[in-house]
Amino acid sequence: MQVSCYRIMCSIYSLGTTKNPYVERQRPALGECLARLAAAFPVAYLEPHLNEYNMFSVYNTKTPRERAILGLPNQVEEMCPDIPPLDILMKEIGDLAESGARYTEMPHVIEITLPMLCNYLPRWWERGPENCPENEGLSCTEVTSEHLNMLLGNIMKIVVNNLGIEEASWMKRLAVFAQPIVSRAKSEMLKSHFIPTMEKLKKRCGKVVAEEDALRLEAKSESSEAEAIIKDEFSVLCRDLYALYPLLIRYVDNNR
């Protein structure tokens, strides 16, 4: 079963990062499937250099002959050749957040990589050096709370970069996927990430409300087009709120 899951994950990641019209439509579903697998898989597959310390790995439970019968490559690093290791994936997301790039430039990072990491990191943080100090030097993962906070911070930056953009339903999906990592967020993130983001939303709310008030003062016969524009702005604003408030509420509940 583990060997099959390895192959399924590799196939989903490869397909999800491919650019073609069919994948564009199915990418959210592929990302959700990969996220579920990442949350349940018993091997820290993004950290193959530590696989020798994982007692559940097929590379440690099977003899070389048994692995050959199963068709496994000689090295565990060759099991998922298309999936980059953890440090490269974290850098990719950090670069995306810092560059201010939009969703259309790297949809596979937002729909495939982020959901996967949002489930992978919490699972292996629980088994990492911070929670199992007795395994120091023998741990099968190096995931720490710093990884989770870094990922959440980058998610917040990505959301901020896309505030007010039409056709961004992925933002609400991202808020759902990010829930597992919010519970490990440091209190300092309130000042560095959450409050600045809420301030930007507050200004946008004020702007849209002011436009609506100004519209009421105009002649009704001349306002149909303006009403449609304001309606669209309110729709986008609601979507942005639905993307951010689930993260904020969970964060506040965990840091009261």
mmCIF file of C-alpha atoms in Angstrom:
data_model
loop_
_atom_site.group_PDB
_atom_site.id
_atom_site.type_symbol
_atom_site.label_atom_id
_atom_site.label_comp_id
_atom_site.label_asym_id
_atom_site.label_seq_id
_atom_site.Cartn_x
_atom_site.Cartn_y
_atom_site.Cartn_z
ATOM 1 C CA MET A 1 0.000 0.000 0.000
ATOM 2 C CA GLN A 2 2.827 2.412 0.850
ATOM 3 C CA VAL A 3 4.464 1.816 -2.522
ATOM 4 C CA SER A 4 1.161 2.500 -4.287
ATOM 5 C CA CYS A 5 0.674 5.701 -2.298
ATOM 6 C CA TYR A 6 4.158 6.866 -3.262
ATOM 7 C CA ARG A 7 3.282 6.397 -6.921
ATOM 8 C CA ILE A 8 -0.131 8.029 -6.568
ATOM 9 C CA MET A 9 1.351 11.098 -4.871
ATOM 10 C CA CYS A 10 4.046 11.454 -7.484
ATOM 11 C CA SER A 11 1.474 11.129 -10.267
ATOM 12 C CA ILE A 12 -0.886 13.685 -8.715
ATOM 13 C CA TYR A 13 1.899 16.200 -8.189
ATOM 14 C CA SER A 14 3.215 15.748 -11.718
ATOM 15 C CA LEU A 15 -0.261 16.076 -13.219
ATOM 16 C CA GLY A 16 -1.181 19.052 -11.028
ATOM 17 C CA THR A 17 1.890 21.011 -12.049
ATOM 18 C CA THR A 18 1.300 20.396 -15.757
ATOM 19 C CA LYS A 19 -0.085 23.196 -17.895
ATOM 20 C CA ASN A 20 -3.027 22.162 -20.045
ATOM 21 C CA PRO A 21 -6.743 23.100 -20.180
ATOM 22 C CA TYR A 22 -7.948 19.867 -18.572
ATOM 23 C CA VAL A 23 -5.634 20.184 -15.582
ATOM 24 C CA GLU A 24 -6.649 23.822 -15.093
ATOM 25 C CA ARG A 25 -10.199 22.680 -14.350
ATOM 26 C CA GLN A 26 -9.188 19.760 -12.144
ATOM 27 C CA ARG A 27 -6.270 21.322 -10.263
ATOM 28 C CA PRO A 28 -8.228 22.211 -7.064
ATOM 29 C CA ALA A 29 -9.457 18.614 -6.775
ATOM 30 C CA LEU A 30 -5.945 17.285 -7.381
ATOM 31 C CA GLY A 31 -4.585 19.574 -4.666
ATOM 32 C CA GLU A 32 -7.209 18.410 -2.187
ATOM 33 C CA CYS A 33 -6.449 14.771 -2.923
ATOM 34 C CA LEU A 34 -2.715 15.318 -2.484
ATOM 35 C CA ALA A 35 -3.322 17.182 0.776
ATOM 36 C CA ARG A 36 -5.326 14.257 2.179
ATOM 37 C CA LEU A 37 -2.571 11.823 1.272
ATOM 38 C CA ALA A 38 0.085 14.061 2.839
ATOM 39 C CA ALA A 39 -1.881 14.142 6.099
ATOM 40 C CA ALA A 40 -2.059 10.350 6.329
ATOM 41 C CA PHE A 41 1.164 9.113 4.756
ATOM 42 C CA PRO A 42 3.474 7.473 7.357
ATOM 43 C CA VAL A 43 6.692 8.626 5.675
ATOM 44 C CA ALA A 44 8.190 12.134 5.607
ATOM 45 C CA TYR A 45 8.568 11.904 1.844
ATOM 46 C CA LEU A 46 9.693 15.531 1.475
ATOM 47 C CA GLU A 47 12.731 14.769 3.663
ATOM 48 C CA PRO A 48 14.146 11.574 2.126
ATOM 49 C CA HIS A 49 17.615 12.222 3.577
ATOM 50 C CA LEU A 50 16.171 11.298 7.000
ATOM 51 C CA ASN A 51 14.262 8.244 5.833
ATOM 52 C CA GLU A 52 16.682 5.829 7.514
ATOM 53 C CA TYR A 53 15.196 6.885 10.880
ATOM 54 C CA ASN A 54 11.594 6.094 9.898
ATOM 55 C CA MET A 55 10.642 2.655 11.154
ATOM 56 C CA PHE A 56 7.537 2.594 8.960
ATOM 57 C CA SER A 57 9.320 3.201 5.677
ATOM 58 C CA VAL A 58 9.212 0.352 3.212
ATOM 59 C CA TYR A 59 12.946 0.919 2.754
ATOM 60 C CA ASN A 60 13.458 -0.086 6.383
ATOM 61 C CA THR A 61 10.834 -2.820 6.708
ATOM 62 C CA LYS A 62 11.661 -4.736 3.513
ATOM 63 C CA THR A 63 14.830 -6.518 2.465
ATOM 64 C CA PRO A 64 16.605 -5.481 -0.755
ATOM 65 C CA ARG A 65 15.178 -8.572 -2.457
ATOM 66 C CA GLU A 66 11.627 -7.749 -1.364
ATOM 67 C CA ARG A 67 12.038 -4.172 -2.550
ATOM 68 C CA ALA A 68 13.270 -5.425 -5.916
ATOM 69 C CA ILE A 69 10.192 -7.636 -6.244
ATOM 70 C CA LEU A 70 8.017 -4.590 -5.550
ATOM 71 C CA GLY A 71 9.834 -2.696 -8.271
ATOM 72 C CA LEU A 72 11.321 -0.074 -5.947
ATOM 73 C CA PRO A 73 14.374 1.958 -6.980
ATOM 74 C CA ASN A 74 17.594 1.467 -5.027
ATOM 75 C CA GLN A 75 17.395 4.838 -3.247
ATOM 76 C CA VAL A 76 14.371 6.370 -1.505
ATOM 77 C CA GLU A 77 15.220 9.714 -3.122
ATOM 78 C CA GLU A 78 14.205 8.138 -6.433
ATOM 79 C CA MET A 79 10.680 7.289 -5.254
ATOM 80 C CA CYS A 80 9.286 10.781 -5.901
ATOM 81 C CA PRO A 81 11.702 12.326 -8.394
ATOM 82 C CA ASP A 82 9.166 14.930 -9.542
ATOM 83 C CA ILE A 83 8.387 16.268 -6.054
ATOM 84 C CA PRO A 84 11.057 18.709 -4.790
ATOM 85 C CA PRO A 85 12.316 18.366 -1.202
ATOM 86 C CA LEU A 86 10.867 20.452 1.607
ATOM 87 C CA ASP A 87 13.455 23.241 1.597
ATOM 88 C CA ILE A 88 13.014 23.880 -2.133
ATOM 89 C CA LEU A 89 9.212 23.938 -1.838
ATOM 90 C CA MET A 90 9.390 26.392 1.077
ATOM 91 C CA LYS A 91 11.713 28.633 -0.928
ATOM 92 C CA GLU A 92 9.390 28.482 -3.929
ATOM 93 C CA ILE A 93 6.471 29.677 -1.828
ATOM 94 C CA GLY A 94 8.581 32.350 -0.142
ATOM 95 C CA ASP A 95 9.723 33.669 -3.517
ATOM 96 C CA LEU A 96 6.121 33.753 -4.740
ATOM 97 C CA ALA A 97 5.002 35.706 -1.674
ATOM 98 C CA GLU A 98 7.859 38.212 -1.790
ATOM 99 C CA SER A 99 7.632 38.828 -5.533
ATOM 100 C CA GLY A 100 3.998 39.882 -5.336
ATOM 101 C CA ALA A 101 3.165 37.474 -8.153
ATOM 102 C CA ARG A 102 -0.479 36.811 -8.912
ATOM 103 C CA TYR A 103 -2.266 33.471 -8.982
ATOM 104 C CA THR A 104 -2.206 33.258 -12.770
ATOM 105 C CA GLU A 105 1.594 33.228 -12.772
ATOM 106 C CA MET A 106 2.008 30.155 -10.533
ATOM 107 C CA PRO A 107 -1.369 28.417 -10.035
ATOM 108 C CA HIS A 108 0.252 25.056 -9.270
ATOM 109 C CA VAL A 109 2.022 26.506 -6.222
ATOM 110 C CA ILE A 110 -1.244 27.746 -4.724
ATOM 111 C CA GLU A 111 -3.478 24.828 -5.708
ATOM 112 C CA ILE A 112 -1.032 21.922 -5.334
ATOM 113 C CA THR A 113 2.035 22.793 -3.246
ATOM 114 C CA LEU A 114 0.364 24.894 -0.539
ATOM 115 C CA PRO A 115 -2.445 22.427 0.311
ATOM 116 C CA MET A 116 0.118 19.628 0.464
ATOM 117 C CA LEU A 117 2.424 21.542 2.825
ATOM 118 C CA CYS A 118 -0.464 22.735 5.011
ATOM 119 C CA ASN A 119 -1.103 19.080 5.849
ATOM 120 C CA TYR A 120 2.443 17.746 5.705
ATOM 121 C CA LEU A 121 3.983 20.250 8.131
ATOM 122 C CA PRO A 122 1.537 19.845 11.068
ATOM 123 C CA ARG A 123 1.732 16.054 10.829
ATOM 124 C CA TRP A 124 5.508 15.950 11.001
ATOM 125 C CA TRP A 125 5.830 18.837 13.440
ATOM 126 C CA GLU A 126 4.083 16.580 15.973
ATOM 127 C CA ARG A 127 6.821 13.995 15.404
ATOM 128 C CA GLY A 128 9.672 16.459 15.015
ATOM 129 C CA PRO A 129 12.524 17.547 17.292
ATOM 130 C CA GLU A 130 10.419 20.073 19.240
ATOM 131 C CA ASN A 131 7.925 17.455 20.404
ATOM 132 C CA CYS A 132 10.232 14.435 20.553
ATOM 133 C CA PRO A 133 13.524 15.742 21.978
ATOM 134 C CA GLU A 134 14.457 12.220 23.033
ATOM 135 C CA ASN A 135 14.934 11.409 19.343
ATOM 136 C CA GLU A 136 17.479 14.164 18.777
ATOM 137 C CA GLY A 137 19.791 13.186 15.955
ATOM 138 C CA LEU A 138 17.601 10.202 15.113
ATOM 139 C CA SER A 139 14.413 11.942 13.990
ATOM 140 C CA CYS A 140 12.871 11.184 10.602
ATOM 141 C CA THR A 141 11.870 14.841 10.184
ATOM 142 C CA GLU A 142 13.303 18.297 10.806
ATOM 143 C CA VAL A 143 9.970 20.141 10.745
ATOM 144 C CA THR A 144 9.696 22.796 13.482
ATOM 145 C CA SER A 145 7.193 25.489 14.404
ATOM 146 C CA GLU A 146 9.354 27.898 12.417
ATOM 147 C CA HIS A 147 8.353 26.084 9.223
ATOM 148 C CA LEU A 148 4.670 26.441 10.079
ATOM 149 C CA ASN A 149 4.962 30.123 10.963
ATOM 150 C CA MET A 150 6.968 30.840 7.832
ATOM 151 C CA LEU A 151 4.370 29.106 5.674
ATOM 152 C CA LEU A 152 1.462 30.928 7.319
ATOM 153 C CA GLY A 153 3.248 34.255 6.932
ATOM 154 C CA ASN A 154 3.781 33.592 3.235
ATOM 155 C CA ILE A 155 0.149 32.551 2.809
ATOM 156 C CA MET A 156 -0.923 35.869 4.341
ATOM 157 C CA LYS A 157 1.363 37.732 1.945
ATOM 158 C CA ILE A 158 -0.017 35.841 -1.043
ATOM 159 C CA VAL A 159 -3.579 36.658 0.009
ATOM 160 C CA VAL A 160 -2.701 40.335 0.465
ATOM 161 C CA ASN A 161 -1.080 40.399 -2.979
ATOM 162 C CA ASN A 162 -4.375 39.225 -4.470
ATOM 163 C CA LEU A 163 -6.884 41.291 -2.480
ATOM 164 C CA GLY A 164 -9.442 42.905 -4.746
ATOM 165 C CA ILE A 165 -8.655 40.646 -7.700
ATOM 166 C CA GLU A 166 -11.661 39.205 -9.509
ATOM 167 C CA GLU A 167 -11.961 35.480 -10.165
ATOM 168 C CA ALA A 168 -9.995 34.407 -7.107
ATOM 169 C CA SER A 169 -12.161 31.712 -5.553
ATOM 170 C CA TRP A 170 -8.939 29.889 -4.651
ATOM 171 C CA MET A 171 -8.504 32.333 -1.758
ATOM 172 C CA LYS A 172 -11.413 30.784 0.128
ATOM 173 C CA ARG A 173 -10.051 27.297 -0.508
ATOM 174 C CA LEU A 174 -6.663 28.368 0.788
ATOM 175 C CA ALA A 175 -8.253 29.594 4.020
ATOM 176 C CA VAL A 176 -9.630 26.090 4.557
ATOM 177 C CA PHE A 177 -6.363 24.310 3.761
ATOM 178 C CA ALA A 178 -4.377 26.641 6.039
ATOM 179 C CA GLN A 179 -6.434 25.840 9.151
ATOM 180 C CA PRO A 180 -4.083 23.091 10.454
ATOM 181 C CA ILE A 181 -1.076 25.437 10.573
ATOM 182 C CA VAL A 182 -2.887 28.398 12.176
ATOM 183 C CA SER A 183 -3.066 26.615 15.535
ATOM 184 C CA ARG A 184 0.760 26.681 15.756
ATOM 185 C CA ALA A 185 1.141 30.350 14.791
ATOM 186 C CA LYS A 186 3.175 32.588 17.089
ATOM 187 C CA SER A 187 1.513 35.514 18.860
ATOM 188 C CA GLU A 188 3.906 37.920 17.115
ATOM 189 C CA MET A 189 2.105 37.272 13.834
ATOM 190 C CA LEU A 190 -0.844 39.335 15.017
ATOM 191 C CA LYS A 191 1.179 42.531 14.721
ATOM 192 C CA SER A 192 3.327 41.552 11.758
ATOM 193 C CA HIS A 193 0.695 39.980 9.491
ATOM 194 C CA PHE A 194 -2.907 39.934 10.691
ATOM 195 C CA ILE A 195 -3.389 43.559 11.776
ATOM 196 C CA PRO A 196 -1.779 45.086 8.630
ATOM 197 C CA THR A 197 -3.956 42.847 6.468
ATOM 198 C CA MET A 198 -7.110 43.796 8.354
ATOM 199 C CA GLU A 199 -6.199 47.476 8.004
ATOM 200 C CA LYS A 200 -6.033 47.078 4.230
ATOM 201 C CA LEU A 201 -9.417 45.399 4.211
ATOM 202 C CA LYS A 202 -10.837 48.140 6.416
ATOM 203 C CA LYS A 203 -9.708 50.799 3.940
ATOM 204 C CA ARG A 204 -11.245 48.884 1.062
ATOM 205 C CA CYS A 205 -14.517 48.546 2.963
ATOM 206 C CA GLY A 206 -14.553 52.285 3.582
ATOM 207 C CA LYS A 207 -13.890 52.991 -0.086
ATOM 208 C CA VAL A 208 -16.706 50.762 -1.331
ATOM 209 C CA VAL A 209 -19.182 52.127 1.224
ATOM 210 C CA ALA A 210 -18.250 55.700 0.274
ATOM 211 C CA GLU A 211 -18.868 54.898 -3.395
ATOM 212 C CA GLU A 212 -22.254 53.432 -2.511
ATOM 213 C CA ASP A 213 -23.201 56.540 -0.509
ATOM 214 C CA ALA A 214 -22.143 58.780 -3.387
ATOM 215 C CA LEU A 215 -24.266 56.724 -5.759
ATOM 216 C CA ARG A 216 -27.376 57.337 -3.682
ATOM 217 C CA LEU A 217 -27.015 61.054 -4.280
ATOM 218 C CA GLU A 218 -27.028 60.632 -8.053
ATOM 219 C CA ALA A 219 -30.050 60.493 -10.330
ATOM 220 C CA LYS A 220 -31.463 56.993 -10.401
ATOM 221 C CA SER A 221 -31.617 56.869 -14.208
ATOM 222 C CA GLU A 222 -27.885 57.463 -14.462
ATOM 223 C CA SER A 223 -26.725 54.985 -11.861
ATOM 224 C CA SER A 224 -27.463 51.522 -13.291
ATOM 225 C CA GLU A 225 -23.915 50.951 -14.550
ATOM 226 C CA ALA A 226 -22.377 52.327 -11.354
ATOM 227 C CA GLU A 227 -24.641 50.057 -9.285
ATOM 228 C CA ALA A 228 -23.363 47.026 -11.172
ATOM 229 C CA ILE A 229 -19.761 48.069 -10.543
ATOM 230 C CA ILE A 230 -20.361 48.572 -6.820
ATOM 231 C CA LYS A 231 -22.185 45.250 -6.622
ATOM 232 C CA ASP A 232 -19.141 43.535 -8.113
ATOM 233 C CA GLU A 233 -16.859 45.351 -5.663
ATOM 234 C CA PHE A 234 -18.965 44.167 -2.723
ATOM 235 C CA SER A 235 -18.836 40.621 -4.087
ATOM 236 C CA VAL A 236 -15.030 40.692 -4.260
ATOM 237 C CA LEU A 237 -14.855 42.288 -0.808
ATOM 238 C CA CYS A 238 -17.007 39.517 0.676
ATOM 239 C CA ARG A 239 -14.772 36.904 -0.904
ATOM 240 C CA ASP A 240 -11.683 38.562 0.599
ATOM 241 C CA LEU A 241 -13.343 38.569 4.017
ATOM 242 C CA TYR A 242 -14.233 34.893 3.700
ATOM 243 C CA ALA A 243 -10.614 34.188 2.802
ATOM 244 C CA LEU A 244 -9.108 35.995 5.784
ATOM 245 C CA TYR A 245 -11.553 35.781 8.664
ATOM 246 C CA PRO A 246 -11.437 31.978 9.064
ATOM 247 C CA LEU A 247 -7.680 32.340 9.587
ATOM 248 C CA LEU A 248 -8.104 35.284 11.954
ATOM 249 C CA ILE A 249 -10.824 33.628 14.047
ATOM 250 C CA ARG A 250 -8.828 30.418 14.458
ATOM 251 C CA TYR A 251 -5.702 32.429 15.275
ATOM 252 C CA VAL A 252 -7.474 34.520 17.933
ATOM 253 C CA ASP A 253 -9.063 31.441 19.517
ATOM 254 C CA ASN A 254 -5.627 29.854 19.890
ATOM 255 C CA ASN A 255 -3.904 32.964 21.249
ATOM 256 C CA ARG A 256 -6.404 34.406 23.715
#
